[in-house]
XYZ file of C-alpha atoms in Angstrom:
319
model
C 111.483 98.585 118.277
C 110.173 101.560 119.075
C 107.146 100.975 117.968
C 107.276 105.055 116.924
C 110.248 104.658 114.893
C 108.434 101.602 113.102
C 105.006 104.270 112.212
C 107.459 106.565 111.063
C 109.624 105.137 108.971
C 106.597 103.199 106.622
C 104.212 107.018 106.105
C 107.819 108.254 104.598
C 107.464 104.634 102.678
C 104.621 105.728 101.879
C 104.249 108.992 100.953
C 107.782 107.992 98.680
C 105.967 105.392 96.370
C 101.792 106.654 96.123
C 104.445 109.213 93.990
C 106.494 107.018 92.890
C 103.668 105.501 91.152
C 101.871 107.691 89.522
C 104.945 108.815 88.036
C 105.110 105.419 86.927
C 102.450 104.797 85.595
C 102.486 107.983 84.006
C 105.711 107.121 81.882
C 104.447 104.161 81.355
C 100.759 105.008 79.157
C 103.236 107.990 77.441
C 106.282 104.628 76.619
C 104.797 102.002 76.891
C 107.503 100.448 78.450
C 107.210 96.964 80.020
C 109.459 97.711 82.430
C 108.033 100.933 84.200
C 104.358 99.743 84.228
C 106.415 96.573 86.132
C 107.435 99.315 88.453
C 104.329 101.070 89.022
C 102.654 97.873 89.647
C 105.563 96.956 92.269
C 104.872 100.949 93.525
C 101.278 100.204 94.016
C 102.530 97.076 95.888
C 104.438 98.479 97.717
C 101.775 101.413 99.230
C 99.222 98.549 99.691
C 101.429 97.051 101.634
C 102.207 99.891 103.689
C 98.971 100.830 104.168
C 98.182 97.045 105.762
C 101.486 97.440 107.935
C 99.261 100.820 109.955
C 96.364 98.835 110.018
C 98.119 96.614 111.790
C 99.765 98.203 113.847
C 96.897 99.736 114.825
C 94.437 97.250 115.414
C 97.356 95.501 117.606
C 97.018 97.698 119.705
C 93.313 96.853 121.361
C 92.753 95.682 124.825
C 92.596 92.391 125.758
C 89.354 90.695 125.738
C 88.478 87.039 127.578
C 87.550 85.251 123.815
C 91.637 86.841 123.685
C 92.981 87.272 126.817
C 96.473 87.879 126.109
C 95.565 91.149 123.686
C 96.148 91.678 119.844
C 100.035 92.094 120.015
C 100.446 89.650 116.976
C 98.423 91.372 114.512
C 101.516 93.228 113.952
C 102.954 89.744 112.670
C 99.434 88.828 110.272
C 99.376 91.695 108.382
C 103.321 91.541 108.001
C 103.057 88.025 106.357
C 99.592 89.665 104.178
C 102.454 92.237 102.980
C 104.617 89.063 101.892
C 101.791 87.168 99.911
C 100.686 91.081 98.321
C 104.292 90.873 97.249
C 104.842 87.674 95.391
C 101.400 87.987 94.296
C 101.002 91.662 92.601
C 104.116 92.268 92.109
C 106.053 89.850 91.885
C 104.478 87.152 89.661
C 102.923 90.111 87.630
C 106.314 91.179 86.391
C 107.434 87.735 85.580
C 104.025 87.430 83.255
C 104.351 91.200 82.356
C 108.151 90.477 80.765
C 106.792 87.052 79.193
C 104.658 89.181 77.787
C 107.116 92.074 75.963
C 109.897 88.952 74.879
C 107.100 87.482 73.026
C 106.328 90.509 71.229
C 108.557 93.260 71.563
C 109.273 96.778 70.946
C 111.323 99.912 71.229
C 110.289 102.868 73.096
C 109.233 105.277 70.302
C 107.942 108.022 72.158
C 108.993 110.335 74.823
C 112.336 108.523 75.044
C 113.752 110.470 77.950
C 110.211 110.376 80.435
C 111.669 107.353 81.854
C 115.010 107.571 82.428
C 113.571 111.558 84.188
C 111.376 109.162 86.245
C 114.014 106.492 87.318
C 115.776 109.432 88.579
C 113.685 110.896 90.512
C 112.830 107.382 91.605
C 115.222 106.927 92.791
C 116.214 109.590 95.182
C 112.749 109.163 96.623
C 113.394 105.585 96.875
C 117.130 106.265 98.733
C 115.259 109.227 101.049
C 112.583 106.660 102.695
C 115.425 103.715 102.870
C 118.052 106.610 104.793
C 114.664 107.695 107.141
C 114.390 103.917 107.657
C 117.723 102.424 107.939
C 118.217 105.989 111.040
C 115.257 104.580 112.532
C 116.938 100.582 112.665
C 120.029 101.623 113.645
C 118.299 103.266 117.219
C 117.201 99.972 117.808
C 119.857 97.878 115.643
C 123.075 98.610 118.183
C 126.137 95.920 116.802
C 123.812 93.407 115.470
C 123.910 92.568 111.692
C 121.956 93.449 109.391
C 121.287 90.237 108.095
C 120.987 89.335 112.052
C 118.997 92.345 112.281
C 116.207 91.228 110.254
C 116.169 87.711 110.823
C 114.951 88.379 114.569
C 113.738 91.024 114.965
C 110.493 91.173 117.539
C 108.647 93.568 115.628
C 107.717 92.979 111.796
C 107.595 97.010 110.805
C 111.331 98.149 110.347
C 112.443 94.827 108.596
C 109.940 94.685 106.298
C 110.455 98.208 105.026
C 114.393 97.614 105.087
C 114.469 95.727 102.375
C 110.788 97.158 100.333
C 112.882 99.606 99.785
C 116.220 97.867 99.494
C 114.099 95.915 96.470
C 112.856 98.677 95.094
C 115.611 100.647 95.078
C 117.811 97.599 93.284
C 114.461 97.366 90.372
C 114.492 101.129 89.789
C 118.697 100.325 88.684
C 117.904 96.886 86.767
C 114.367 99.106 85.549
C 117.157 101.923 83.771
C 119.132 99.187 83.080
C 116.276 97.663 80.307
C 115.113 101.171 79.503
C 118.788 101.807 79.421
C 119.616 99.573 76.636
C 116.090 99.439 74.749
C 116.314 102.883 73.730
C 120.296 102.428 72.591
C 119.984 99.744 70.581
C 116.028 99.410 69.795
C 115.247 95.966 71.230
C 112.319 95.805 73.408
C 113.668 92.170 74.763
C 116.051 94.353 76.720
C 112.903 95.988 78.862
C 111.497 92.400 78.762
C 115.585 91.085 80.518
C 114.523 93.927 82.992
C 110.933 92.898 83.819
C 112.058 89.780 84.500
C 114.614 90.633 86.652
C 112.223 93.125 88.753
C 109.678 89.550 89.215
C 112.613 88.057 90.561
C 113.938 89.606 93.084
C 109.887 91.275 93.965
C 109.603 86.905 94.328
C 113.061 86.211 96.652
C 112.481 89.182 98.906
C 108.565 88.177 99.356
C 109.819 84.719 99.926
C 112.487 85.848 102.459
C 109.256 87.649 104.578
C 107.375 85.117 104.500
C 109.889 82.203 106.271
C 110.629 85.449 108.735
C 107.283 86.518 109.630
C 105.713 82.953 110.049
C 108.339 82.101 112.833
C 107.157 85.104 114.783
C 102.888 83.659 114.225
C 104.604 80.656 115.211
C 105.938 81.620 117.908
C 109.445 83.333 118.929
C 111.027 82.587 122.928
C 112.646 86.075 123.565
C 116.101 86.346 122.254
C 119.475 85.101 124.601
C 120.175 88.956 126.401
C 117.178 89.542 127.467
C 115.874 85.440 128.842
C 120.188 86.206 130.122
C 118.467 88.793 132.807
C 115.516 87.919 133.239
C 117.505 84.752 134.964
C 119.282 87.199 136.450
C 116.283 89.351 138.309
C 114.815 86.181 139.210
C 118.215 85.114 140.908
C 118.711 88.235 142.850
C 116.209 88.126 145.253
C 115.773 86.343 148.526
C 113.326 82.740 148.717
C 114.404 81.568 145.233
C 117.390 78.823 145.813
C 117.231 78.163 141.804
C 115.233 78.195 138.540
C 114.058 74.921 137.636
C 112.890 76.296 133.611
C 111.886 78.792 132.437
C 109.742 79.646 129.314
C 109.679 82.855 127.541
C 107.549 83.776 123.971
C 106.627 87.210 122.550
C 102.529 87.969 122.529
C 103.525 90.365 120.825
C 106.895 92.530 118.931
C 106.837 94.935 123.048
C 104.896 92.703 124.794
C 106.633 88.266 126.004
C 105.125 86.532 128.293
C 107.355 84.238 130.726
C 106.790 80.831 132.625
C 109.758 80.046 135.636
C 109.041 77.391 137.079
C 111.579 78.069 140.793
C 112.732 76.666 143.371
C 111.806 77.676 146.711
C 113.582 76.361 150.875
C 111.283 73.601 152.029
C 111.132 76.088 155.165
C 108.970 78.829 154.179
C 106.083 79.665 154.908
C 102.844 80.523 151.786
C 102.810 84.018 152.891
C 106.980 83.989 152.931
C 106.689 82.086 149.102
C 103.920 84.238 147.883
C 105.894 87.651 148.894
C 108.821 86.129 147.347
C 107.065 85.475 144.128
C 105.729 88.599 144.182
C 109.471 90.443 144.560
C 110.611 88.489 141.227
C 107.985 89.511 139.580
C 107.992 92.798 140.467
C 112.424 92.637 139.587
C 111.354 90.825 136.142
C 109.511 93.858 135.026
C 112.160 96.209 135.490
C 115.039 94.435 134.097
C 112.875 94.139 131.319
C 109.856 96.017 131.144
C 107.894 93.739 128.053
C 107.342 90.868 129.747
C 103.679 92.093 130.632
C 102.780 88.248 131.087
C 104.351 86.556 133.929
C 103.740 83.553 135.936
C 105.625 82.040 138.667
C 105.451 78.534 139.862
C 106.841 77.304 143.459
C 108.404 74.103 143.684
C 110.761 72.121 145.874
C 113.472 71.643 144.112
C 114.496 67.355 143.324
C 117.445 66.425 141.296
C 115.772 63.125 138.603
C 112.242 65.795 138.689
C 113.877 68.803 137.626
C 115.838 66.664 135.402
C 112.772 65.483 134.068
C 110.900 68.109 133.292
C 114.094 70.215 131.829
C 114.815 67.621 129.087
C 110.732 67.473 128.408
C 110.313 71.485 128.509
C 111.472 73.546 125.325
C 114.345 75.994 125.847
C 113.681 79.379 126.478
C 115.918 80.889 123.498
C 115.479 78.099 121.431
């Protein structure tokens, strides 16, 4: 997933949400609709989240230091995890609080009754544009992967975050339209409260999904099975490598992969030949998988019993 594609989707979402937040809050001031207040806070939270993603992307590009020799690629995961917390606390919990308050103090929309419907209609169009941009950018790297697997397995967090936020925003707007519409038809403010509560539950669910997925990335994920197979083929394609004894991979960031492999070399080879074959193996790996930035190759003499012990102790590269 290219950082450029993620940035484009984030900027589109940020632009849409800033405009939507202002119009929703204006509608709340005119009508006192709790659904409009919940939706305005939702848009403010989304705008803040997109700023966090942009900050994380910028900070992740800092050069490695002695204190952080593998660089700062995981900053993008950290900021994506913060996004899930903001969405849960500022968006979901506030909406649930506002729904509780409105349910116990219901009142209909008595003035400017057309404003919420107009604002929600415009917001659906703007969110639809943002969602379309995120889908378009995601399709460039998604391939034939299903959307569920794409969100679960993507190593770059930005596009899955924007996709879930935009999807949740569209569903939330429909729920707000439902609550406001029934309140206008019946004069009963509890419909507005029900719509607000549904928005809150939706945001809490999306925040939980984001937290689970980004937590996995923070803990450290290996390369996907197809990437592992490409690395294995590259290792075994040259001279001087009899087999892979074991191998591990780890994403240092969305576009940075660490590869550590122990390979079996012929017993008769000189140290110079072994060093040359290791250099050639590293070149083949980088050619097959350009994001393999850090590679450690350890040569050894293959011994079946020892190899089995090491393999059982090693975590599979695709786990």
